[in-house]
Coordinates of C-alpha atoms (C1' of nucleotides) in Angstrom, one line a residue:
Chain A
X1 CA -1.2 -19.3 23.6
X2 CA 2.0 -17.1 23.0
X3 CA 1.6 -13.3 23.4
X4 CA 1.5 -12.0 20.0
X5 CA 3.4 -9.2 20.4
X6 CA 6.5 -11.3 20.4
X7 CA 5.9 -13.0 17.2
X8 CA 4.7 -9.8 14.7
X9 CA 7.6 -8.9 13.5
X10 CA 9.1 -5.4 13.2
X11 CA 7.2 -4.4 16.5
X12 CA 9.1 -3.0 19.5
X13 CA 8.9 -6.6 21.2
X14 CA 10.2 -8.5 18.5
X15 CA 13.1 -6.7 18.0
X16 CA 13.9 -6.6 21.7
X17 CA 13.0 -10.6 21.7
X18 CA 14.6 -11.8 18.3
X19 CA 17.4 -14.1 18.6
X20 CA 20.5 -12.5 16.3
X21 CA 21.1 -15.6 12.9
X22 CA 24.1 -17.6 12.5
X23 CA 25.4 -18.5 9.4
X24 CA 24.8 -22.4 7.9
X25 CA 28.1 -23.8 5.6
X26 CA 26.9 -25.9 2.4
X27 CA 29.0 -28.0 0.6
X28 CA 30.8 -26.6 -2.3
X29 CA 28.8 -23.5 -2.3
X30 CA 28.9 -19.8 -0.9
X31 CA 27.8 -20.3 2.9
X32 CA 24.3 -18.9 3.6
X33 CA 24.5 -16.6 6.1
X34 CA 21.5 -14.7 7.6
X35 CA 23.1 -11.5 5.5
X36 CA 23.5 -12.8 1.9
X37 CA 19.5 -14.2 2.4
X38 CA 18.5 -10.4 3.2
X39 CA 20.6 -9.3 0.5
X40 CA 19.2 -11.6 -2.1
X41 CA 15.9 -10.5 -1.0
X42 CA 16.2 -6.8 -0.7
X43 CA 17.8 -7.0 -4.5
X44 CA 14.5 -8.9 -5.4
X45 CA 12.1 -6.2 -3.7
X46 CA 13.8 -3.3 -5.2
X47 CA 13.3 -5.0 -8.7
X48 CA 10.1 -6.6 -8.6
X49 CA 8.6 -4.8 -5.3
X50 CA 7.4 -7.1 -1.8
X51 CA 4.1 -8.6 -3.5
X52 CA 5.8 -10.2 -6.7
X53 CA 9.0 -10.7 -4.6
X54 CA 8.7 -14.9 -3.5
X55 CA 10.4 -17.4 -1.1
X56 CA 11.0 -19.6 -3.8
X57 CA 11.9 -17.0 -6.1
X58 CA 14.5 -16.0 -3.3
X59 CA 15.6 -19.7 -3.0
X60 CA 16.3 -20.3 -6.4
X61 CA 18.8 -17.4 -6.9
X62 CA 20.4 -18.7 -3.6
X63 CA 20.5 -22.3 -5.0
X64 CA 18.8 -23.5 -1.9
X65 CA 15.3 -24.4 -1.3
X66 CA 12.6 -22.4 0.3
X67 CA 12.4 -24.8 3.4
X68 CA 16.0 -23.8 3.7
X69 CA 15.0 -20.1 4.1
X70 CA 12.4 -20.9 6.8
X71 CA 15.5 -22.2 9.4
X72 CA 16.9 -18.3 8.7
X73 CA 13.5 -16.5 8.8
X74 CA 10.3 -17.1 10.0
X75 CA 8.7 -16.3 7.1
X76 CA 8.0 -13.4 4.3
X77 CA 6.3 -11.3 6.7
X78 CA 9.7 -10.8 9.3
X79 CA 12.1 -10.9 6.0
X80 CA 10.0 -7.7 5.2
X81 CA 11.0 -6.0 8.3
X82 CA 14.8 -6.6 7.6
X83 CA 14.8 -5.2 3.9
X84 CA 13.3 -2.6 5.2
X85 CA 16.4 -2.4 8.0
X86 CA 18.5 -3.1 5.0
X87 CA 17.6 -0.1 3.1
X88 CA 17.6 2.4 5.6
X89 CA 21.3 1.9 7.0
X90 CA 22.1 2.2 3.0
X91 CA 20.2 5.8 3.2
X92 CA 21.9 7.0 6.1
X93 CA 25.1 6.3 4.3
X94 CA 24.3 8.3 1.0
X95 CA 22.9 11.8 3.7
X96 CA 25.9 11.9 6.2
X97 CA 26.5 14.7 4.5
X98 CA 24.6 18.4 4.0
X99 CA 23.3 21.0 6.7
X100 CA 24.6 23.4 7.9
X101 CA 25.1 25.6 5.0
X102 CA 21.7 27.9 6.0
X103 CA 20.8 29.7 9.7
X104 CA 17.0 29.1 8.5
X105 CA 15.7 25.6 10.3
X106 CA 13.4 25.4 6.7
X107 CA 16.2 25.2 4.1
X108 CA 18.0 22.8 6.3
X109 CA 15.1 20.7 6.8
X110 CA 13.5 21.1 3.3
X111 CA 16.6 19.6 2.1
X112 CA 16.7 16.8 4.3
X113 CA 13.3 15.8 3.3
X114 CA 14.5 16.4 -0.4
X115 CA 17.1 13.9 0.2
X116 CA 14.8 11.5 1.8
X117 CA 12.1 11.5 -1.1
X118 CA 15.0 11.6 -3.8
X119 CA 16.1 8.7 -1.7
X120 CA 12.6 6.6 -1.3
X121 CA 12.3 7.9 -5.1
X122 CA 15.4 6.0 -6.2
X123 CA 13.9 2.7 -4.7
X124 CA 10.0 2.9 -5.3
X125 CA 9.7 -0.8 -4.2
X126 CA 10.8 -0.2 -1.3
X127 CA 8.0 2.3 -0.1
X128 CA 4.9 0.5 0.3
X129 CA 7.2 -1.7 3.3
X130 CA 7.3 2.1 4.4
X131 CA 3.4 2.3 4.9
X132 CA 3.0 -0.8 6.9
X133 CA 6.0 -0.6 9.2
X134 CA 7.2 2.4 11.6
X135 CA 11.1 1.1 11.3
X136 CA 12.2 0.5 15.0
X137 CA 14.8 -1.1 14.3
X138 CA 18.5 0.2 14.9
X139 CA 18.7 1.9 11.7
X140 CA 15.0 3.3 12.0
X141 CA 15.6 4.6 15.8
X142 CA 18.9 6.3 14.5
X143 CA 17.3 8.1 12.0
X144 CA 14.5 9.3 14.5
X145 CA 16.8 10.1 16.6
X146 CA 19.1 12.3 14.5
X147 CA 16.1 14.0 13.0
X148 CA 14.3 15.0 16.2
X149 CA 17.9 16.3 17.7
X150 CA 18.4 18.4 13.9
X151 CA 14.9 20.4 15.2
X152 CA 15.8 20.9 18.5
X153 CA 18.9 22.1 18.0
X154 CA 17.5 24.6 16.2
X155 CA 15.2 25.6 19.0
X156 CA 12.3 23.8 19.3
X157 CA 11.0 22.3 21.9
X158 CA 10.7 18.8 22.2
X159 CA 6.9 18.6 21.4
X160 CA 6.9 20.7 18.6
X161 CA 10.2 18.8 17.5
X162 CA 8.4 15.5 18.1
X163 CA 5.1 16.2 16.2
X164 CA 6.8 18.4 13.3
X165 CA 8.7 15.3 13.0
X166 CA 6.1 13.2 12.4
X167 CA 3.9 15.3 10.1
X168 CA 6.8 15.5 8.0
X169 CA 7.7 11.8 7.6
X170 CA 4.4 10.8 7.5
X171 CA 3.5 13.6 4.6
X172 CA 6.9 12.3 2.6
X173 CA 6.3 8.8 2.8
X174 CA 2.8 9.3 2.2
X175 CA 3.3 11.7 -1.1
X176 CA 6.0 9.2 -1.9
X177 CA 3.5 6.1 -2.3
X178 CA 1.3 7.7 -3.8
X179 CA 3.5 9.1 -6.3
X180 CA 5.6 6.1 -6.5
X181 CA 4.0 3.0 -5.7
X182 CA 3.5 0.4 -8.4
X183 CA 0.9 1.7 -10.6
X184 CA 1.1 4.7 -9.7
X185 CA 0.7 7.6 -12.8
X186 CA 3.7 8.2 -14.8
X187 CA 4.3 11.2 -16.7
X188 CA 2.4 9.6 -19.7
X189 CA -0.6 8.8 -17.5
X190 CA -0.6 12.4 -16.3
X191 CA -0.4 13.9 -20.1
X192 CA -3.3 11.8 -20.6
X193 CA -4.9 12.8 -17.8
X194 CA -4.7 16.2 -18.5
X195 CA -5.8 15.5 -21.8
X196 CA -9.0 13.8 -20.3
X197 CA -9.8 16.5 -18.0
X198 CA -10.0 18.8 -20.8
X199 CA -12.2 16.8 -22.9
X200 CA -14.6 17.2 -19.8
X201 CA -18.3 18.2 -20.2
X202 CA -17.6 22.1 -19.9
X203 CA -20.9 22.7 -17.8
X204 CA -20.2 19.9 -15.2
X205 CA -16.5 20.5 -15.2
X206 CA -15.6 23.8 -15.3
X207 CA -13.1 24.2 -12.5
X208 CA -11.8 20.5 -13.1
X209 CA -11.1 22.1 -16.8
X210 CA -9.5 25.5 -15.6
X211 CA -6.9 23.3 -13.3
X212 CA -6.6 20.8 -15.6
X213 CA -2.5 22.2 -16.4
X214 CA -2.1 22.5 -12.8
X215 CA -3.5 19.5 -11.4
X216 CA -1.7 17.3 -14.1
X217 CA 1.5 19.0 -15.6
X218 CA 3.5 19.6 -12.3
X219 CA 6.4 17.7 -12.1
X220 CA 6.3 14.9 -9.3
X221 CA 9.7 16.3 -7.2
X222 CA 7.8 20.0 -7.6
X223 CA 4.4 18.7 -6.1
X224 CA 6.3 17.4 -3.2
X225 CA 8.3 20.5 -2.8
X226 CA 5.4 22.6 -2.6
X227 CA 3.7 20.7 -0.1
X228 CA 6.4 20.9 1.9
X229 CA 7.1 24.2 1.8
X230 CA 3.3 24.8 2.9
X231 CA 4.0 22.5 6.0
X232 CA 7.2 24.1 6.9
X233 CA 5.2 27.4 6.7
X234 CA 3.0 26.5 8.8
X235 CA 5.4 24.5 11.7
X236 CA 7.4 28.1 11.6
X237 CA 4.1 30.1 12.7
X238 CA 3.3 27.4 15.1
X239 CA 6.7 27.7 16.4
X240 CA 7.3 31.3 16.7
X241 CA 3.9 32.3 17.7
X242 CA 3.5 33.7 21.3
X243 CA 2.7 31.4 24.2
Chain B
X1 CA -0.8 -5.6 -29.9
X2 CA -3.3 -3.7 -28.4
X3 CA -2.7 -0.2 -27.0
X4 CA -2.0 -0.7 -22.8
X5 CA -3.5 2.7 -22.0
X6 CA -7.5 1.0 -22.9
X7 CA -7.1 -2.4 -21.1
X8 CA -5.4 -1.0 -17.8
X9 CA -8.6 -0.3 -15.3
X10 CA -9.2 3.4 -14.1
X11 CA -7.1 4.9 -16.5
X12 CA -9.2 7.8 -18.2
X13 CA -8.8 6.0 -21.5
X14 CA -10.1 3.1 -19.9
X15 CA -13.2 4.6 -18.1
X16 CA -13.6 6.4 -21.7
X17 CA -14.0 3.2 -23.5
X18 CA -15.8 0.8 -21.6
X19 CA -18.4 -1.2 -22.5
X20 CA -21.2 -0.8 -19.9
X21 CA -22.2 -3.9 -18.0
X22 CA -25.2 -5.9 -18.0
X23 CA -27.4 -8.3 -16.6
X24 CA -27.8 -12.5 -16.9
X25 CA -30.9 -13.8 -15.7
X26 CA -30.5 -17.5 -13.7
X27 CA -33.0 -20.0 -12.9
X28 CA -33.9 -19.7 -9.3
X29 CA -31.5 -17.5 -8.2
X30 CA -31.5 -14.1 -7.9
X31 CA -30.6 -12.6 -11.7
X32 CA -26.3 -11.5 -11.1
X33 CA -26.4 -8.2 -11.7
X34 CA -23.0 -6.0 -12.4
X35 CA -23.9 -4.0 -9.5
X36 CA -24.8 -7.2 -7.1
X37 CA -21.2 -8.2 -7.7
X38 CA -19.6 -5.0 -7.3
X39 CA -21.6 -4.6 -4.3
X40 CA -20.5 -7.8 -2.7
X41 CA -16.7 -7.4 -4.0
X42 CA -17.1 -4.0 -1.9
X43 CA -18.9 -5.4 0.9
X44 CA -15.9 -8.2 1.3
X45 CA -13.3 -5.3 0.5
X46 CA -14.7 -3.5 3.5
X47 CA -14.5 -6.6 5.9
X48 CA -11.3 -8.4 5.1
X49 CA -9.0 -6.2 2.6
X50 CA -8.4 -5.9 -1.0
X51 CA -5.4 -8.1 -0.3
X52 CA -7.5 -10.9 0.9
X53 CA -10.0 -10.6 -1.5
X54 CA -10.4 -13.2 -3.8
X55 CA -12.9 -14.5 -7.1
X56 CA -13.6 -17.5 -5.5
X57 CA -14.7 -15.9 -2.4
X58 CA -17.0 -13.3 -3.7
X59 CA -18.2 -16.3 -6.4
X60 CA -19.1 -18.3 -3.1
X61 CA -20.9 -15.8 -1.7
X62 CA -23.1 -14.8 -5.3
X63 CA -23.3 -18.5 -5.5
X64 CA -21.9 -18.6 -8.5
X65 CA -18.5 -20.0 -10.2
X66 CA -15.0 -17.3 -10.6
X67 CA -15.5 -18.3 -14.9
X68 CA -18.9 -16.7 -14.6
X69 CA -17.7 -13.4 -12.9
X70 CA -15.3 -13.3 -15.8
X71 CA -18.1 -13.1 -17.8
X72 CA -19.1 -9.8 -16.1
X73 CA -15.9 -7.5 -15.1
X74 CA -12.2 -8.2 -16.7
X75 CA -10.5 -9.4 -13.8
X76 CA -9.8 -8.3 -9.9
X77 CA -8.0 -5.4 -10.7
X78 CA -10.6 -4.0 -12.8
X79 CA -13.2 -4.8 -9.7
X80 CA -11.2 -2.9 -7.8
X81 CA -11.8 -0.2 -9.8
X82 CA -15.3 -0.6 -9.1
X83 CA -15.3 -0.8 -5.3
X84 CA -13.8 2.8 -5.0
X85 CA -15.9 4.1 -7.1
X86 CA -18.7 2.3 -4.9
X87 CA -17.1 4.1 -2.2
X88 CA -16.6 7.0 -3.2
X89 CA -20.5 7.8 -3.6
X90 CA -20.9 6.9 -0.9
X91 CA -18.7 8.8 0.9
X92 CA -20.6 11.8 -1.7
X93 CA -23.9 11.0 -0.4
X94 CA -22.7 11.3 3.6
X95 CA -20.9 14.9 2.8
X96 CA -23.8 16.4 1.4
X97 CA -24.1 19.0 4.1
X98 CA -21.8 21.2 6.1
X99 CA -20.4 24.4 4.6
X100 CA -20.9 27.9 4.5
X101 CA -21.0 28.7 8.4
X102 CA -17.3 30.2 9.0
X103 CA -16.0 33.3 7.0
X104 CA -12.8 31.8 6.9
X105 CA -12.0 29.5 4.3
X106 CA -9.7 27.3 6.6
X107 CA -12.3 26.2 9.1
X108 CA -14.6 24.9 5.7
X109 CA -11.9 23.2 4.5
X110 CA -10.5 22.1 7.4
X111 CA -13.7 20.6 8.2
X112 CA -14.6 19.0 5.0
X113 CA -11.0 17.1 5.3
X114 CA -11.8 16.1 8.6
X115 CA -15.0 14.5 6.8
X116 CA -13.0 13.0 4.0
X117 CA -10.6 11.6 7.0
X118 CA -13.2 10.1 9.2
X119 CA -14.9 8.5 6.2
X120 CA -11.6 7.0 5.5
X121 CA -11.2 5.8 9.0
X122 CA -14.5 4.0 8.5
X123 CA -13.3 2.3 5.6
X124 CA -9.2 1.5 6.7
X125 CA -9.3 -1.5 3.9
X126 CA -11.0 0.8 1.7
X127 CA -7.4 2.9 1.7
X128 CA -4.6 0.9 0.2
X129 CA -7.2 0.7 -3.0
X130 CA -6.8 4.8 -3.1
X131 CA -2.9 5.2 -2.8
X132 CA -2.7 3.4 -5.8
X133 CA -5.7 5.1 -8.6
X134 CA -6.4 8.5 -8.7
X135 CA -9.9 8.0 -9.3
X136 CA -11.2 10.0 -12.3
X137 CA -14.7 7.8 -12.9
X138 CA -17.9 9.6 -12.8
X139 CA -17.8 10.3 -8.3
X140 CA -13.9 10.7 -8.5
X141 CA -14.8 13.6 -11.1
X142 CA -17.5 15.0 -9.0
X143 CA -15.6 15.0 -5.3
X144 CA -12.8 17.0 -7.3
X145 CA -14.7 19.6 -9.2
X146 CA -16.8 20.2 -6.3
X147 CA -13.4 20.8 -4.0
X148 CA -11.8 22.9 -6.3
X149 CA -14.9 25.1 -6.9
X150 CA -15.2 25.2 -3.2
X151 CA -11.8 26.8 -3.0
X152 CA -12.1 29.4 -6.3
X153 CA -15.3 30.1 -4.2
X154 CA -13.2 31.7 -1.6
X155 CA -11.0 34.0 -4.1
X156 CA -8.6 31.6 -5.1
X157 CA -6.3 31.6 -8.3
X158 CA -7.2 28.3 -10.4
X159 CA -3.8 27.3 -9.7
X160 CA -3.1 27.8 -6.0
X161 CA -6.7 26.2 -5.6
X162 CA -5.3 23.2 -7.7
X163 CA -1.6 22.7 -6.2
X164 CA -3.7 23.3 -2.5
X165 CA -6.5 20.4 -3.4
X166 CA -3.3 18.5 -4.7
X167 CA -1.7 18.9 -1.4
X168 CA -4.7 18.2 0.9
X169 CA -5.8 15.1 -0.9
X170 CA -2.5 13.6 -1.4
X171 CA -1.8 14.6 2.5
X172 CA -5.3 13.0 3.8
X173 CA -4.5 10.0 2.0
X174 CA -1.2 9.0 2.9
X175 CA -1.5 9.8 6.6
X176 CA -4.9 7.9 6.7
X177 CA -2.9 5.0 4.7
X178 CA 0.1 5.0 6.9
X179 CA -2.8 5.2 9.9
X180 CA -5.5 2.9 9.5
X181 CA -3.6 0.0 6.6
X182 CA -3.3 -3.2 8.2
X183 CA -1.0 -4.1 9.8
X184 CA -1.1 -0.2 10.9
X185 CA 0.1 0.8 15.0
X186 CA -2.8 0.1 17.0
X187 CA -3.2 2.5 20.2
X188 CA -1.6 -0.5 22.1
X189 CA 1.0 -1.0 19.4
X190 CA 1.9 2.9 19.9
X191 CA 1.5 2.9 23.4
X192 CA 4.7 0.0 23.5
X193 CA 6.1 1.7 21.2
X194 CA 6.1 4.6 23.7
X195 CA 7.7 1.9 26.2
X196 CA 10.1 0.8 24.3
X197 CA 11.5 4.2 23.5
X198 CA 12.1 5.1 27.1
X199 CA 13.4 2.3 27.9
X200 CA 16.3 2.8 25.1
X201 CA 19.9 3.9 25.8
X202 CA 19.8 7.6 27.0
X203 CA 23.4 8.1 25.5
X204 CA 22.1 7.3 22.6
X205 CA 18.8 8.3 22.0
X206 CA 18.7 11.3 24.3
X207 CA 15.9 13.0 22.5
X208 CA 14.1 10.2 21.3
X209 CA 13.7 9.3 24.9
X210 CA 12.3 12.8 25.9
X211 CA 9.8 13.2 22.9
X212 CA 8.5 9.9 23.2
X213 CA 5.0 10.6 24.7
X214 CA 4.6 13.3 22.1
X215 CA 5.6 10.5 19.5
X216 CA 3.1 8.0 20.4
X217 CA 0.5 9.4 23.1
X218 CA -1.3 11.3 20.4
X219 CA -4.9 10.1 19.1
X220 CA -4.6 9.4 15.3
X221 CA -7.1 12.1 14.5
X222 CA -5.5 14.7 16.4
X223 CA -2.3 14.4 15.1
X224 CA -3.8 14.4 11.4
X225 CA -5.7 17.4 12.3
X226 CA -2.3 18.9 13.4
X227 CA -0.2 18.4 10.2
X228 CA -3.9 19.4 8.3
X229 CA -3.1 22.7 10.7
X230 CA 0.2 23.5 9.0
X231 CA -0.8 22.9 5.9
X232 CA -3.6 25.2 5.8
X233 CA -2.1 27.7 7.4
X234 CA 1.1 27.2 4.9
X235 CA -1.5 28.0 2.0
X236 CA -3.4 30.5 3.3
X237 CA 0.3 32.2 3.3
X238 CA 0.7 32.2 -0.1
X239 CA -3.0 33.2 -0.6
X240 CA -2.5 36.6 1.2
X241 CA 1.4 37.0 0.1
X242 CA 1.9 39.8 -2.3
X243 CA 2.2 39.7 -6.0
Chain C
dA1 C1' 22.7 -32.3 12.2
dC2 C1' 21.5 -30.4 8.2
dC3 C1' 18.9 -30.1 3.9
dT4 C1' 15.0 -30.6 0.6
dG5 C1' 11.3 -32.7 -2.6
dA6 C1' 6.9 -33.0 -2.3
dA7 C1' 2.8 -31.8 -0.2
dC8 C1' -1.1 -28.7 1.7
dA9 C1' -4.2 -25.2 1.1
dC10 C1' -4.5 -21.5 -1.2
dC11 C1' -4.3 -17.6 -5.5
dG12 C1' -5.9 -15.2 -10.6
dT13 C1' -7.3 -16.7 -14.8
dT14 C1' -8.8 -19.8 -18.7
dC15 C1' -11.2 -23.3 -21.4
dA16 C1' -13.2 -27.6 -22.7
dA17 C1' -17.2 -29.6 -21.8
dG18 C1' -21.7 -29.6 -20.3
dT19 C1' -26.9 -27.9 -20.1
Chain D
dA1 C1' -26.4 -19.1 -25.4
dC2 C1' -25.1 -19.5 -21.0
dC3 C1' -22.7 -21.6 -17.3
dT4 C1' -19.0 -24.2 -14.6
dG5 C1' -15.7 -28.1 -13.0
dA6 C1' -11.3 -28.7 -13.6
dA7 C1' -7.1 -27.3 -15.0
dC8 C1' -2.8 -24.2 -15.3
dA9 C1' 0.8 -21.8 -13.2
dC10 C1' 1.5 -19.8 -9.4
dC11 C1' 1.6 -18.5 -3.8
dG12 C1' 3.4 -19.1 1.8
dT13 C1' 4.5 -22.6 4.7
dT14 C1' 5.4 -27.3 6.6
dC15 C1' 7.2 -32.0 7.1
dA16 C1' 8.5 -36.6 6.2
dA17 C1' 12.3 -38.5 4.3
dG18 C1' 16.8 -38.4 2.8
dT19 C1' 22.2 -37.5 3.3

DNA sequence: ACCTGAACACCGTTCAAGT
DNA sequence: ACCTGAACACCGTTCAAGT
């Protein structure tokens, strides 16, 4: 029986275990290399999303067969793991930049967050790999690691740093999916929404009637902005209380 | 063509025009009730996953064929629809009590989350099914006028008591989704991960490496009680600020 | 040595044919 | 009138057979 901590992938083991692909040359067509199949696949999940996205869907726009795709990967599962690797190195391309520009750690960090959820925003597909995985891959670590090194740099020590970081992520990704994830409520499905909570029974449903504009009509980006701004409030008391 | 907003389950229109269910009698077998399937759908949900569910499993177990379930709810997706609201009175009937012995309107509401949280935890496969409907039948109504009352209760404007519920619910759910999916860390998963991270590179990950035991050594519920923390304290901020 | 058609054991959903 | 076996068009994954 193998240890299955090995074979699951995106797990610390895995990564430290997997052996890196090669690249296969076909006759008279572009050689499939280990890079063009996670290409081809993380194209396919940001159109369609991971459940609608299919080996053979992924072999036929390679012009290879899905057997093929099984000597490259072990499977749909571990392909997961590198679209999700795929799309993070693309996110910490596009936010190299900002910071900086405020001495309060809030603005800097409420814009980093921004630019995460604008990013995760800008490829919805991509955030229900989010849920399932904590990315520990290179990409992932980097991105830990430049986040937790932003808070303590601007005092905070490491455990506050540590769990600040998480609560954030985990709120982001978490407002994200919910916001985002395939059939989630567009704007149409919150105008008629809103339109429903009105129509309510006024005696059973007076409150749901008096927030009605408020629980429907706020804008998604806004929603997440408050949030935030509620957690960042409350990680600056935390962190600038006594003791 | 016929207007997408009635035939897409849990949409208000939807729960606005449905045609309530009934029963078919069968010889020698128990009569297949509406709510005996959407009793065993839930009962399955609970044990394997909405993912895993399937027609011809719960048929199996009803003893009866997929076409005749057909006969009784629209497809899976509208079952789905079913089993949270199943759940969700549930979950109703367990929160009953509590309330009303702190002054201070974080400890109540800290305190009903933790409920809403822990019933979660008791359903993990239950949670996918809520990041993707915002449940507006009958006991999705009912949780969130009762919550929103809760908060005007304690002096709240309608729409800070709105935006805060917003914030709390959407919070609860994506941490307890990002906690308790499948596929989800287990404590041994997070206590390798701990592993792994000090065993990286300590050019490179210099602060990963220190904050690693405040990444991964804390219990699941604690660390959602501590991002619930910030939050409430973040609102109860813009409660007391002026103006 | 490398590749792949066809198969296996599944899905959600539908319908002709039975009782 | 009610029920269902069998079908349709898919899955992820594997392997015997080809080049």
């Amino acid at each position: 029986m193998v240890d299955e901590r090995f074979t699951v992938p995106g797990t610390p083991a895995w990564w430290a275990n997997r052996r890196p692909p090669g690249t296969v040359r076909r006759r008279g067509r572009p050689p499939l290399s280990f890079e063009r199949i996670v290409a081809g696949a993380s194209e396919i999940v940001d159109e369609i999303g991971s459940d609608a996205f299919s080996m053979r869907l992924l072999a036929r726009r390679l012009d290879t067969s899905t057997a093929t795709l099984y000597r490259h990967v072990a499977g749909k599962d571990e392909l997961m793991v590198y679209v999700v690797e795929h799309f993070l190195r693309d996110m910490r391309l596009e936010h190299e930049v900002a910071a900086g520009s405020s001495e309060d750690w809030r603005d800097v960090v409420r814009d980093a967050m921004l630019g995460f959820y604008r990013a995760l925003s800008a490829h919805p597909n991509l955030i229900p790999l989010l849920v399932t995985q904590v990315p520990v891959g290179p990409n992932g670590l980097a991105s830990r690691e430049r986040a937790i090194a932003m808070l303590v740099g601007f005092g905070f020590p490491a455990t506050l740093a540590a769990r600040g970081y998480s609560t954030l992520v985990r709120y982001t990704v978490g407002f994200a999916v919910q916001q985002h994830a395939p059939r989630a409520l567009t704007r149409e499905d919150a105008t008629a929404l809103g339109d429903y909570f009105r129509q309510l029974d006024r005696d059973a449903y007076p409150q749901t009637i008096a927030a009605a504009e408020s629980l429907t009509a706020v804008a998604p980006e806004d929603g997440f902005a408050e949030g935030l701004h509620f957690i960042l409030s409350g990680i600056d008391k935390a962190r600038t209380a006594p003791g």
